mmCIF file of C-alpha atoms and ligand atoms in Angstrom:
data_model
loop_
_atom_site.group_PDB
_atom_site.id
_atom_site.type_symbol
_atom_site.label_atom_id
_atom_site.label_comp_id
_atom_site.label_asym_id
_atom_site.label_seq_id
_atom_site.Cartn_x
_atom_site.Cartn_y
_atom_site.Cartn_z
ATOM 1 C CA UNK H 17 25.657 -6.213 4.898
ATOM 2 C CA UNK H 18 26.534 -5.872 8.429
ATOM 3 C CA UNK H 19 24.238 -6.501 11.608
ATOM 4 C CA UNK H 20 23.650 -3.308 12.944
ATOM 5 C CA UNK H 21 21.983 -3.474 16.365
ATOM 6 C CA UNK H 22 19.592 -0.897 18.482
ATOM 7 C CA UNK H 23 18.615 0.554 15.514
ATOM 8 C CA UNK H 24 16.435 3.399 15.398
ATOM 9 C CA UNK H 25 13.159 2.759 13.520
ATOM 10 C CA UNK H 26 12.148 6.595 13.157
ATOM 11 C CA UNK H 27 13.268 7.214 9.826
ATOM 12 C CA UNK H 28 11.821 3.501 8.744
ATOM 13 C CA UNK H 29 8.268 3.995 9.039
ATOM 14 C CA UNK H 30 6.052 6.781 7.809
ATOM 15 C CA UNK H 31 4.203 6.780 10.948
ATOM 16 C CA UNK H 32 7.411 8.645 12.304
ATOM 17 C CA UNK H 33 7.284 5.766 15.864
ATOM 18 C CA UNK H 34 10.083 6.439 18.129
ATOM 19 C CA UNK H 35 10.892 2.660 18.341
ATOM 20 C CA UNK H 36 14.207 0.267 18.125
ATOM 21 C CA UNK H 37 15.195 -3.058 16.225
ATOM 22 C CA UNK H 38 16.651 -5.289 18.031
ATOM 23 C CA UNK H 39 19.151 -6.172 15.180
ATOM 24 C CA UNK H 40 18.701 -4.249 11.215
ATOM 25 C CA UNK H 41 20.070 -5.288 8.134
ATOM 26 C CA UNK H 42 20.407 -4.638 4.367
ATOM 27 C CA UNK H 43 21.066 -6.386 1.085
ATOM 28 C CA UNK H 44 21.524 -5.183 -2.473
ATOM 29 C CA UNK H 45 21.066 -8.727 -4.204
ATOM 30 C CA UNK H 46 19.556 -12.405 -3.935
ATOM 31 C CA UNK H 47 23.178 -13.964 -3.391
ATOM 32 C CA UNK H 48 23.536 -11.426 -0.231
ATOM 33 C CA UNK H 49 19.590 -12.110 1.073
ATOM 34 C CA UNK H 50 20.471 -15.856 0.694
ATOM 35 C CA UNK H 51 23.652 -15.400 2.412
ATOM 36 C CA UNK H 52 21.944 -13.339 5.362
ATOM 37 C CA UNK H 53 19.429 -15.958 5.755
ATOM 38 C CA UNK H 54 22.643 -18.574 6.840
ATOM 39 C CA UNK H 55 23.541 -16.065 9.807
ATOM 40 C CA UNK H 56 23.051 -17.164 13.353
ATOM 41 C CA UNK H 57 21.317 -14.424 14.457
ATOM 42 C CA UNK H 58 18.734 -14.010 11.295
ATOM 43 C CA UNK H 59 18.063 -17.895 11.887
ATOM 44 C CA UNK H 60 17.764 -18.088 15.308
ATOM 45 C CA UNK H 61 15.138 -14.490 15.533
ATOM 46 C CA UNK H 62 12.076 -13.314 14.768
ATOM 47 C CA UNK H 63 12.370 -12.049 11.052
ATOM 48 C CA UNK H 64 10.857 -8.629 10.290
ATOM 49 C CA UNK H 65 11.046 -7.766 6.362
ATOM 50 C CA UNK H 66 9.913 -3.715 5.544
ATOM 51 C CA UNK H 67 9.774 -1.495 2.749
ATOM 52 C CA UNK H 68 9.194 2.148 2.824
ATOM 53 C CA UNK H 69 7.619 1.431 6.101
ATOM 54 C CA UNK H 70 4.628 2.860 4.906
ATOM 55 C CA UNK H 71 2.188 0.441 6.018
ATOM 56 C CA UNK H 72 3.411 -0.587 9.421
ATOM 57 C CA UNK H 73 2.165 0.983 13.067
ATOM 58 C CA UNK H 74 4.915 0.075 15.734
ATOM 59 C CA UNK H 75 3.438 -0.509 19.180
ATOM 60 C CA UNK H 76 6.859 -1.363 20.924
ATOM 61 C CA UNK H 77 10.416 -1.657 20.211
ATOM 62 C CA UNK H 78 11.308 -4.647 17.885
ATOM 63 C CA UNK H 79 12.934 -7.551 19.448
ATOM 64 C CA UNK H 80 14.260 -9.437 16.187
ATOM 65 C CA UNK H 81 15.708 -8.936 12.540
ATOM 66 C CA UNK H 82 14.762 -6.301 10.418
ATOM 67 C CA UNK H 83 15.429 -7.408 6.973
ATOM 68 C CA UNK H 84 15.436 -4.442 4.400
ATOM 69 C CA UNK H 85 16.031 -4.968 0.575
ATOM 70 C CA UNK H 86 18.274 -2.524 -1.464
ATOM 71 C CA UNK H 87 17.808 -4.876 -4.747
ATOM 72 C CA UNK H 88 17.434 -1.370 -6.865
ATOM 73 C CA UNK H 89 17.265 -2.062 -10.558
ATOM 74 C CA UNK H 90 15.258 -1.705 -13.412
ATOM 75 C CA UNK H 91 15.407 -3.959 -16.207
ATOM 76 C CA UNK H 92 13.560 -4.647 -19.607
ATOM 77 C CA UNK H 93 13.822 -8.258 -20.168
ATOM 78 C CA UNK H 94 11.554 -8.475 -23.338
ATOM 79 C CA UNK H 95 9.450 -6.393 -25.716
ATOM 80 C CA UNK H 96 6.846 -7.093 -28.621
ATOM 81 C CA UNK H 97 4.616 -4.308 -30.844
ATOM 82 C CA UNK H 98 1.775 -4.022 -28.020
ATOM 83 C CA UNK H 99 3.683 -4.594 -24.589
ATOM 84 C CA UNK H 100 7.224 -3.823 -22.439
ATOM 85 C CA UNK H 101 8.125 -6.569 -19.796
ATOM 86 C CA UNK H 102 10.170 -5.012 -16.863
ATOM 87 C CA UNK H 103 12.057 -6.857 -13.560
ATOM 88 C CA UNK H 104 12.179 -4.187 -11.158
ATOM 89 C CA UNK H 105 13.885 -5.114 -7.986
ATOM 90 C CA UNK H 106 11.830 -5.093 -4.657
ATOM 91 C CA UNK H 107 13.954 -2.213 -3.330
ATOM 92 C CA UNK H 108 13.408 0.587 -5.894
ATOM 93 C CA UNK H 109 11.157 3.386 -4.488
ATOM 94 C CA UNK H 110 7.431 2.667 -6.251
ATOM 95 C CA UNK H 111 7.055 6.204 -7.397
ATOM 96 C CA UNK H 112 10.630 6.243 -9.052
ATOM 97 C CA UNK H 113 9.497 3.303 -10.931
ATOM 98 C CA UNK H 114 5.964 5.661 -11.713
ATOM 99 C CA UNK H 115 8.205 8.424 -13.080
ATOM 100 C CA UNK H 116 10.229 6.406 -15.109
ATOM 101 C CA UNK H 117 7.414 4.213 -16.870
ATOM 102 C CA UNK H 118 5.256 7.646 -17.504
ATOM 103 C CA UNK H 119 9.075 9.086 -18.813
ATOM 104 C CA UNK H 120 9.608 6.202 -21.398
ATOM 105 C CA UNK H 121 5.862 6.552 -22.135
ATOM 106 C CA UNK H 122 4.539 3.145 -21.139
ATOM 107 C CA UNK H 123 0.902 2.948 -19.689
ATOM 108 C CA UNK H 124 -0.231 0.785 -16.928
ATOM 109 C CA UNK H 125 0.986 1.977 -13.528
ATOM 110 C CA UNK H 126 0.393 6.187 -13.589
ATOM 111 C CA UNK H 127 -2.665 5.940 -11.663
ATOM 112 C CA UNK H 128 -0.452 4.909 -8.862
ATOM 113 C CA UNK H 129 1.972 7.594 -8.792
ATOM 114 C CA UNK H 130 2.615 9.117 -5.632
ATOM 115 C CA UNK H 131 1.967 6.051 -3.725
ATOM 116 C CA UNK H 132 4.494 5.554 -0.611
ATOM 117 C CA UNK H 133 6.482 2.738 -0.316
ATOM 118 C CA UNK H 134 8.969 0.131 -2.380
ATOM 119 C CA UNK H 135 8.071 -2.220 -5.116
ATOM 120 C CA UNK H 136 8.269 -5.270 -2.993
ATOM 121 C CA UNK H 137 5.621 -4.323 -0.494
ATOM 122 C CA UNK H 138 3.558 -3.087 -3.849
ATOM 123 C CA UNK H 139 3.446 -6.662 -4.920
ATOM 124 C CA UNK H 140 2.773 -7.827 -1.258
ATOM 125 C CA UNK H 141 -0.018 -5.226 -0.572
ATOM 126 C CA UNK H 142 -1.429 -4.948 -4.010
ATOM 127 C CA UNK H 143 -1.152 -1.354 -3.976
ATOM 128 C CA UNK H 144 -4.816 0.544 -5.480
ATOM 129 C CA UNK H 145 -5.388 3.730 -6.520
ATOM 130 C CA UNK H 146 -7.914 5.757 -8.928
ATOM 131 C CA UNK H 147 -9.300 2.064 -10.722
ATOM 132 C CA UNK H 148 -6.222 0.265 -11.020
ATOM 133 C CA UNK H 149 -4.592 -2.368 -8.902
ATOM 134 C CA UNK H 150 -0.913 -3.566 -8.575
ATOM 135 C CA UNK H 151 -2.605 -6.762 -10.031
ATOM 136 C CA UNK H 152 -3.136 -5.771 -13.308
ATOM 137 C CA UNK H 153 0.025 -4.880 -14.575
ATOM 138 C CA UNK H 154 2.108 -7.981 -12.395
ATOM 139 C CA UNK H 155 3.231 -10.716 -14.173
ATOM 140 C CA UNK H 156 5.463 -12.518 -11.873
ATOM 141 C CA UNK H 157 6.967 -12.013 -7.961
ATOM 142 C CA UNK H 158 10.491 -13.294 -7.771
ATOM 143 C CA UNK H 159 11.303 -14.267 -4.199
ATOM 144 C CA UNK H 160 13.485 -16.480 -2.037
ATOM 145 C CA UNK H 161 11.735 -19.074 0.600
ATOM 146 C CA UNK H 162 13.047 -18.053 4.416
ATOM 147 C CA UNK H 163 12.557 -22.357 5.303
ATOM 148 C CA UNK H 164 14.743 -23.358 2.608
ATOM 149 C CA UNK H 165 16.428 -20.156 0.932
ATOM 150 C CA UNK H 166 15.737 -21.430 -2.515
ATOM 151 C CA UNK H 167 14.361 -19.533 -5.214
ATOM 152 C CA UNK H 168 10.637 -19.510 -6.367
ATOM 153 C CA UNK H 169 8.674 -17.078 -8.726
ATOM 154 C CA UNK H 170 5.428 -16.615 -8.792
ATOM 155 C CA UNK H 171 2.604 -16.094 -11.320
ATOM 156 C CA UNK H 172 0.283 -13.787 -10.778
ATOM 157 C CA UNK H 173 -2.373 -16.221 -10.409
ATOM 158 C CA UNK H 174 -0.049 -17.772 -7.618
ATOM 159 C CA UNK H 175 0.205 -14.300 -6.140
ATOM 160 C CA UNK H 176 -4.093 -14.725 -5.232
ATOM 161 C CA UNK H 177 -4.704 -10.790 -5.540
ATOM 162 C CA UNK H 178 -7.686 -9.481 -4.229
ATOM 163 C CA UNK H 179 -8.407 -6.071 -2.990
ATOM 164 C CA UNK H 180 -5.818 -4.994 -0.946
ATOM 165 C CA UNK H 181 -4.951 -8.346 -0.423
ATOM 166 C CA UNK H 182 -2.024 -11.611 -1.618
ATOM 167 C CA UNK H 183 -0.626 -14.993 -0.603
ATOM 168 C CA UNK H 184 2.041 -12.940 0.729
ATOM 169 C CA UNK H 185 -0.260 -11.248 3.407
ATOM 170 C CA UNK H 186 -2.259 -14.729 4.270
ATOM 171 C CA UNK H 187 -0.430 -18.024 4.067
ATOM 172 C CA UNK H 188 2.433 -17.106 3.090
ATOM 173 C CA UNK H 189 2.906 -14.624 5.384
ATOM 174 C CA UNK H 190 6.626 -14.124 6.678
ATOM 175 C CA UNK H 191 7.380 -17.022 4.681
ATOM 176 C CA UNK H 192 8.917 -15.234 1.252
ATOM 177 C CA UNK H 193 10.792 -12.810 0.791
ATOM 178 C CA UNK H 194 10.173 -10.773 -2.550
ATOM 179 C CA UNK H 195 13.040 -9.853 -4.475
ATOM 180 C CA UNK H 196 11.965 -8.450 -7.661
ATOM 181 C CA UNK H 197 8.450 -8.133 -9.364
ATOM 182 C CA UNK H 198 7.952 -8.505 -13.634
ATOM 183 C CA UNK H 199 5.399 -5.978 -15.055
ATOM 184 C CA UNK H 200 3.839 -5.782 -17.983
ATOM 185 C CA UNK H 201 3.347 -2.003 -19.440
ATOM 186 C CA UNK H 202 1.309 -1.371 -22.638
ATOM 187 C CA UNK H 203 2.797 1.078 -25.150
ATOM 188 C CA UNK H 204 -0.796 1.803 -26.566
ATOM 189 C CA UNK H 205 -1.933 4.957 -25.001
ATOM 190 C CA UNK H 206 -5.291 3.979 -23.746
ATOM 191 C CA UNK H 207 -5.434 4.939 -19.708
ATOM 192 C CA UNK H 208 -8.240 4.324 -17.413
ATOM 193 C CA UNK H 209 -9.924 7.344 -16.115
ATOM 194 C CA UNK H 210 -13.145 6.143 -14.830
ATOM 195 C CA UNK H 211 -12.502 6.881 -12.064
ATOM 196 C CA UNK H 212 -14.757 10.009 -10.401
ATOM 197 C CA UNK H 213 -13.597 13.197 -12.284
ATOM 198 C CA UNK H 214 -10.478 12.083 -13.226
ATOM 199 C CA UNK H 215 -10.907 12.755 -16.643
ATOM 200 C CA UNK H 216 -12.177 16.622 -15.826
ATOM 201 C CA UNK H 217 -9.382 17.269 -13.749
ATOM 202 C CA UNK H 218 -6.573 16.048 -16.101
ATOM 203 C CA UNK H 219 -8.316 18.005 -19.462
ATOM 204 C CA UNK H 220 -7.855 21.239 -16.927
ATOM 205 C CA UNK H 221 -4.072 20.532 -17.489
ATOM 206 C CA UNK H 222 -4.177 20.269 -21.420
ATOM 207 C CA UNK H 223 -4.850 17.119 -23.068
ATOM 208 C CA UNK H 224 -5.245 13.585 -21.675
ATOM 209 C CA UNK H 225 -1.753 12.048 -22.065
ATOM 210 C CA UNK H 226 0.275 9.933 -19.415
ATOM 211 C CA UNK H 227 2.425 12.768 -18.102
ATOM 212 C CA UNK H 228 -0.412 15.077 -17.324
ATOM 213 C CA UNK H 229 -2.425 12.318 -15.822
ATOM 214 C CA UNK H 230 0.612 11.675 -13.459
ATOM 215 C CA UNK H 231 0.662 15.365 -12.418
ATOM 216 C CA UNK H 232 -3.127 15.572 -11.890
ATOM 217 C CA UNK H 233 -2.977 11.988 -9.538
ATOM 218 C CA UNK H 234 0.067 13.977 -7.737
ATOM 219 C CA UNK H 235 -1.947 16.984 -6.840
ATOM 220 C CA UNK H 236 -4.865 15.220 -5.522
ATOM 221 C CA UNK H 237 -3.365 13.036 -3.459
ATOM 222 C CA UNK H 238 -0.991 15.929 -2.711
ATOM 223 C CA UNK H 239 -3.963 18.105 -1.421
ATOM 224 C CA UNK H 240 -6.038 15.302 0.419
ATOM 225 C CA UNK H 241 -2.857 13.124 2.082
ATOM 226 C CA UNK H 242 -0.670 14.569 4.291
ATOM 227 C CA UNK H 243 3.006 14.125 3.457
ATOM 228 C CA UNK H 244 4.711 11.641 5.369
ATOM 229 C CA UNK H 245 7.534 13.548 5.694
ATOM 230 C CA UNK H 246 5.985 16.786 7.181
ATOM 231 C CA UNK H 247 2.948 14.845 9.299
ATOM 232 C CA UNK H 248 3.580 10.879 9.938
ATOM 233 C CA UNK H 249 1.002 8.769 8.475
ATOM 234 C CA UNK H 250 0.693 5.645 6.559
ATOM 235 C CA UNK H 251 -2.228 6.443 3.885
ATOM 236 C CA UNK H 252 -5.628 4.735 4.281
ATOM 237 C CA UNK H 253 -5.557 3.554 7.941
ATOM 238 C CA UNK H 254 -8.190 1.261 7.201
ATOM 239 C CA UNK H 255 -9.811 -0.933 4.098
ATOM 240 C CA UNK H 256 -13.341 0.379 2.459
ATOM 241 C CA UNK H 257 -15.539 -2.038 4.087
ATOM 242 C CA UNK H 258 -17.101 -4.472 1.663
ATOM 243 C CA UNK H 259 -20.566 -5.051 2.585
ATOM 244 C CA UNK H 260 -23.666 -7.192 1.099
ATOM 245 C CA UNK H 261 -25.987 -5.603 -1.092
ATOM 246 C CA UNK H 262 -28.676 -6.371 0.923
ATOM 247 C CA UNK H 263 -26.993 -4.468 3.559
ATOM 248 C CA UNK H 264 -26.074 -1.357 1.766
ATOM 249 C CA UNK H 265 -29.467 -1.015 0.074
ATOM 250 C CA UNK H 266 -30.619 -0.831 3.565
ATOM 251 C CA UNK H 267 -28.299 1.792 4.070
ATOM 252 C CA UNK H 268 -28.729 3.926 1.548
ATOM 253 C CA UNK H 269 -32.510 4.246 2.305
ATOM 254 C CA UNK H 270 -31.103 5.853 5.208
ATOM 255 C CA UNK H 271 -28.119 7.905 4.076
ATOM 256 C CA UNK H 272 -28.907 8.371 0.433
ATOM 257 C CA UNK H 273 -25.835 9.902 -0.057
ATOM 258 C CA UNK H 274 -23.627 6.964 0.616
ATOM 259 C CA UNK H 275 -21.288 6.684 -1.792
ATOM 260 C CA UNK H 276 -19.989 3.150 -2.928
ATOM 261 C CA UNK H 277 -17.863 1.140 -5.439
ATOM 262 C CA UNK H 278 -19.789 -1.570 -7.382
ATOM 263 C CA UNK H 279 -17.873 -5.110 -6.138
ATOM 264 C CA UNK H 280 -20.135 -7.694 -7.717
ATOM 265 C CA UNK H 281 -24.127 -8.617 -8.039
ATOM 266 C CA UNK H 282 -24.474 -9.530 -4.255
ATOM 267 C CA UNK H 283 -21.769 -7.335 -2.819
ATOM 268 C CA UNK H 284 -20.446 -3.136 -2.839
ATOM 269 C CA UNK H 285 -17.180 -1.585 -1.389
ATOM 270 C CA UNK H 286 -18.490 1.776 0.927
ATOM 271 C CA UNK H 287 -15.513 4.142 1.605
ATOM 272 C CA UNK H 288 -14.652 3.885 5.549
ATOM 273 C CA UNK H 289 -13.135 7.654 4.903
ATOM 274 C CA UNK H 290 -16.765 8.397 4.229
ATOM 275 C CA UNK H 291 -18.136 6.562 7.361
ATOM 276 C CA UNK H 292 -15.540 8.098 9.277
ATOM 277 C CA UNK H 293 -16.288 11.723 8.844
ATOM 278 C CA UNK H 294 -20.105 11.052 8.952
ATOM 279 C CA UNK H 295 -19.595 9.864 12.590
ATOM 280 C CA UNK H 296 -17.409 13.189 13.390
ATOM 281 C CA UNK H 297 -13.892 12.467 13.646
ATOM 282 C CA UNK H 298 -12.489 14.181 10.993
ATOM 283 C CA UNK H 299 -9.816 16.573 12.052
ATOM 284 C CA UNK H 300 -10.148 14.979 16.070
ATOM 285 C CA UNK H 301 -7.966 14.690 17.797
ATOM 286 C CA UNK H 302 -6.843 11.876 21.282
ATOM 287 C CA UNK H 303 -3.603 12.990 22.948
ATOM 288 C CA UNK H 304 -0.597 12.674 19.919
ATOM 289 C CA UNK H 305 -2.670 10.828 17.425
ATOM 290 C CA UNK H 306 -5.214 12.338 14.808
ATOM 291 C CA UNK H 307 -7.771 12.329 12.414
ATOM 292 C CA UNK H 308 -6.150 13.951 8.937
ATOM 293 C CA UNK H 309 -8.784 16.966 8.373
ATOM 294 C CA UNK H 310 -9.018 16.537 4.247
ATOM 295 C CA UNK H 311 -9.355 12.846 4.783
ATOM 296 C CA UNK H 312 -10.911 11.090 7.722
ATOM 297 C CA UNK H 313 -9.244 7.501 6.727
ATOM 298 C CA UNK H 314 -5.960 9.151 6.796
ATOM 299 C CA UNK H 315 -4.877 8.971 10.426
ATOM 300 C CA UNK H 316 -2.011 10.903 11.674
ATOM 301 C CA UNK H 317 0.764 11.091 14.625
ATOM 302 C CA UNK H 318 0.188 14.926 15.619
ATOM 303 C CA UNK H 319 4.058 14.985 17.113
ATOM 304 C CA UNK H 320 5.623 12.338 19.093
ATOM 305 C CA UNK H 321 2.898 9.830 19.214
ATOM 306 C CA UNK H 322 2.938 6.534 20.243
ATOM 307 C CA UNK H 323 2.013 3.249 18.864
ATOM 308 C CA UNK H 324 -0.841 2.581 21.191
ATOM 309 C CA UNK H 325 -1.913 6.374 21.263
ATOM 310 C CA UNK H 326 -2.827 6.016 17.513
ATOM 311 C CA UNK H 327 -4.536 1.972 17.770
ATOM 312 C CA UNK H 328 -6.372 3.519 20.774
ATOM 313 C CA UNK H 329 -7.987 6.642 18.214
ATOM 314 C CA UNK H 330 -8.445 3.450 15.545
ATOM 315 C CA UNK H 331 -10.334 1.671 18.289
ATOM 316 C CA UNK H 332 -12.668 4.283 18.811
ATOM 317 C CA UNK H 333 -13.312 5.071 15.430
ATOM 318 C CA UNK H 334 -13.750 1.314 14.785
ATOM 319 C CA UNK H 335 -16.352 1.590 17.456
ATOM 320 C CA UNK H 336 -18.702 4.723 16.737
ATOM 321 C CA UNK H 337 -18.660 3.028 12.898
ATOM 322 C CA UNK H 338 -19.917 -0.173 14.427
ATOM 323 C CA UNK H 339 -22.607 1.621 16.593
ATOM 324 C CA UNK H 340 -23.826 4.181 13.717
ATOM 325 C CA UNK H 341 -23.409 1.960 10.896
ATOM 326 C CA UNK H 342 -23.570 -1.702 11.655
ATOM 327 C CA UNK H 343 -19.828 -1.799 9.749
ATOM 328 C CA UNK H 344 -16.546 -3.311 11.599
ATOM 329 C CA UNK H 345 -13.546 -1.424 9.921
ATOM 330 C CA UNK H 346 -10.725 -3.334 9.719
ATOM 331 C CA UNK H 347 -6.932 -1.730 9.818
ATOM 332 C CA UNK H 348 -4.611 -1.685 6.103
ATOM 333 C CA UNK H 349 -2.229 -0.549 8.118
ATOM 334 C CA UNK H 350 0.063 -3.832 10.199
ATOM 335 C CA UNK H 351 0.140 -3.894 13.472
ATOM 336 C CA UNK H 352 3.784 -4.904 14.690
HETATM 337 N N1 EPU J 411 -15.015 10.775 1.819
HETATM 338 C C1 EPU J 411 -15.670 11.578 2.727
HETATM 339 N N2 EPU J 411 -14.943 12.076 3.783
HETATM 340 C C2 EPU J 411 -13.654 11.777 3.967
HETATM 341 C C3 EPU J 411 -12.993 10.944 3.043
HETATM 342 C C4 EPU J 411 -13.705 10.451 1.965
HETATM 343 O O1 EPU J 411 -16.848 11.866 2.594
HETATM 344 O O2 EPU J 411 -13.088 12.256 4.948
HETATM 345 C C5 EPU J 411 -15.772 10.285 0.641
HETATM 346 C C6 EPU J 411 -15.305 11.017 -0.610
HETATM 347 O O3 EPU J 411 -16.029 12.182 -0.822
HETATM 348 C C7 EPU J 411 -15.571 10.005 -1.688
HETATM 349 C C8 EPU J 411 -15.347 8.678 -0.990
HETATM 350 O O4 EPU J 411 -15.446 8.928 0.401
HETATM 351 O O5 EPU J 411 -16.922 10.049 -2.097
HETATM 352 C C9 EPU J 411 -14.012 8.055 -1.342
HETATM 353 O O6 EPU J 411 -12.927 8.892 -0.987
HETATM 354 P P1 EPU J 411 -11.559 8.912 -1.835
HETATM 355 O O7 EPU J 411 -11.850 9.137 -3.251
HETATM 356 O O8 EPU J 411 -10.636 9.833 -1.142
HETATM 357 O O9 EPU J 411 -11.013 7.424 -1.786
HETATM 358 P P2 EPU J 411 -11.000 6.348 -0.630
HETATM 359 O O10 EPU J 411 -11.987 5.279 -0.952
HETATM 360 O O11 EPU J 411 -11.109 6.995 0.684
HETATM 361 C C10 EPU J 411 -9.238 4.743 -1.764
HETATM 362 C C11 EPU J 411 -7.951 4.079 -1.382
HETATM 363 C C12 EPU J 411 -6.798 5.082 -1.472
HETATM 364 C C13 EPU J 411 -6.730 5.577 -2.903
HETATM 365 C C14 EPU J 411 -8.087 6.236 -3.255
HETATM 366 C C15 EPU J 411 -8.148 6.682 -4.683
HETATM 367 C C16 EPU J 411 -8.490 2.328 0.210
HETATM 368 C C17 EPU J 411 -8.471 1.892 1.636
HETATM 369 N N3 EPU J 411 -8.033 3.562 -0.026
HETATM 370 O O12 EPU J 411 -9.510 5.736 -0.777
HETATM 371 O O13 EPU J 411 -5.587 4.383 -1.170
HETATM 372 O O14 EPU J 411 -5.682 6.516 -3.060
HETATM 373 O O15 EPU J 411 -9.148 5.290 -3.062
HETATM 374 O O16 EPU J 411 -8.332 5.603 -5.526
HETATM 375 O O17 EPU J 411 -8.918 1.561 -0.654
HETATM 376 C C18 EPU J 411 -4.047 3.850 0.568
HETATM 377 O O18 EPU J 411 -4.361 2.664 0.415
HETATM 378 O O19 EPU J 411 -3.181 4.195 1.424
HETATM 379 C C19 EPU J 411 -4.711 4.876 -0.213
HETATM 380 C C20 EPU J 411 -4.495 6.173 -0.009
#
């Protein structure tokens, strides 16, 4: 686990930002993390943690740590007739952990396949996709506190998941690291399709089962994202706007079209992609930075963009969906 210092970030963030870290380093277990946390330098700067990177947007070159967990295991630690409880440690790539749960046959986390990013920043993110949320199939987040680098897990309760949203991302930010998450998978084959056409798409491939509902969640999300890899992006730039009924009703007098996620009796989700493309960006384009052209909440670094080049195209997005709509987006994606 040495300190490794100018470090390039390209190849750490799916954004594909030319920046530097400071100082970078990597653990493959809690006893190393705790021991990093002793180190001069980690104590005495400010204390990045990533994942996949798949969620960050780097505006300048990173003057502190970069903390980066290879904890990569996978672990059953109990079983009964209905359920399979796994530790999965914070490092493993989500999808891997995807494939393997739809290979053993347990249900609960294929409508998340092809999701970027590592199971620790699933846990901090909540990670959502095609009516399921990280949230439902957590049990517990094992992590170790930066102030006093003891160990504390917590329940999922503890965890305060909301859309998009954790302890981990609000008061707790920076203050946790995440180590390993617990899951509990079902081993009854009942899967939630209702979401859209789900169900239609995934009978085109046979029958309903958990392997062919994998493959059908790939290919969407393989024809509407752009992959990382080829075109930098980080997913959904920004949240779907949750609004007041009140509002939207108002809305959809308007735009009857709109289309919208129930939320609760006084409040519905509207997809930003949706508000996006209605005001005309999709497939627009400001100097390096972009606006995906199968998805307008997807945007994406054209070649060598910067940081600020791509916050600027947010910005103006954020503004023609204030001025047509009445709506302020706000970004998924961190800011660093
Ligand atoms: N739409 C448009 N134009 C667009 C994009 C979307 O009209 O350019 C419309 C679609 O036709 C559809 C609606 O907006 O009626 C919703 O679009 P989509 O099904 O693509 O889902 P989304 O609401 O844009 C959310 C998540 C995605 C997740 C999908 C599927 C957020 C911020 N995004 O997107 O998550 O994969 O649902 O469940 O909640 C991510 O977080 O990085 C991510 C990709």
């Amino acid at each position: 686990m040495p300190i490794k210092e100018n470090t390039s970030l390209l190849h750490y963030n799916t954004f594909g930002i030319d920046v530097n870290s400071k100082y970078y380093v990597e653990y493959d277990s809690v006893e190393e993390l705790r021991a990093v946390l002793q180190f001069e330098i980690v104590k005495s700067n400010q204390i990045l943690h990533i994942g996949g990177g798949s969620n960050l947007l780097f505006l300048n070159n990173f003057e502190g740590v970069i903390l980066h967990s290879t904890i990569r295991f996978i672990k059953k630690i109990s079983e009964n007739v209905d359920s399979v409880f796994l530790e999965v440690g914070a490092g493993i790539v989500w999808d891997d952990f995807v494939a393997y749960c739809v290979e053993k046959d347990w249900v609960g986390v294929e409508n998340l396949s092809l999701i970027p990013g590592e199971t620790g920043a699933a846990a901090v993110q909540n990670i959502g996709a095609y009516g399921v949320e990280g949230q439902d199939v957590i049990t517990e987040v094992k992590t170790v506190e930066l102030a006093t680098n003891s160990i504390r897990v917590f329940s999922n309760s503890e965890c305060r998941y909301g859309y998009r949203e954790s302890i981990f991302k609000n008061e707790f930010k920076g203050k946790y690291i995440i180590t390993s998450v617990i899951f509990k998978l079902s081993k009854n084959q009942v899967y939630k399709l209702n979401y859209q056409h789900l169900e239609d798409e995934i009978l085109k491939t046979g029958e309903v089962n958990l392997h062919n509902i994998r493959q059908t969640i790939i290919a969407i999300r393989q024809h509407k994202l752009p992959d990382p890899k080829v075109i930098g992006n980080a997913g959904s730039f920004f949240m779907n706007p949750v609004i007041s009924k009140k509002y939207f009703d108002e809305l959809q007098e308007k735009y009857p079209d709109i289309p919208h996620y129930f939320v609760s009796a006084t409040d519905e989700k509207v997809p930003a992609g949706w508000l996006i493309d209605q005001c005309g960006w999709k497939g627009k384009q400001i100097g390096n930075a972009g606006v995906h052209d199968k998805q307008a909440l997807v945007l994406v670094n054209k070649g060598g963009a910067t940081g600020a080049e791509i916050v600027f195209l947010a910005e103006q997005i954020q503004k023609s969906v204030k001025e047509k709509f009445g709506i302020e987006l706000q970004p998924e994606v961190n800011y660093i």
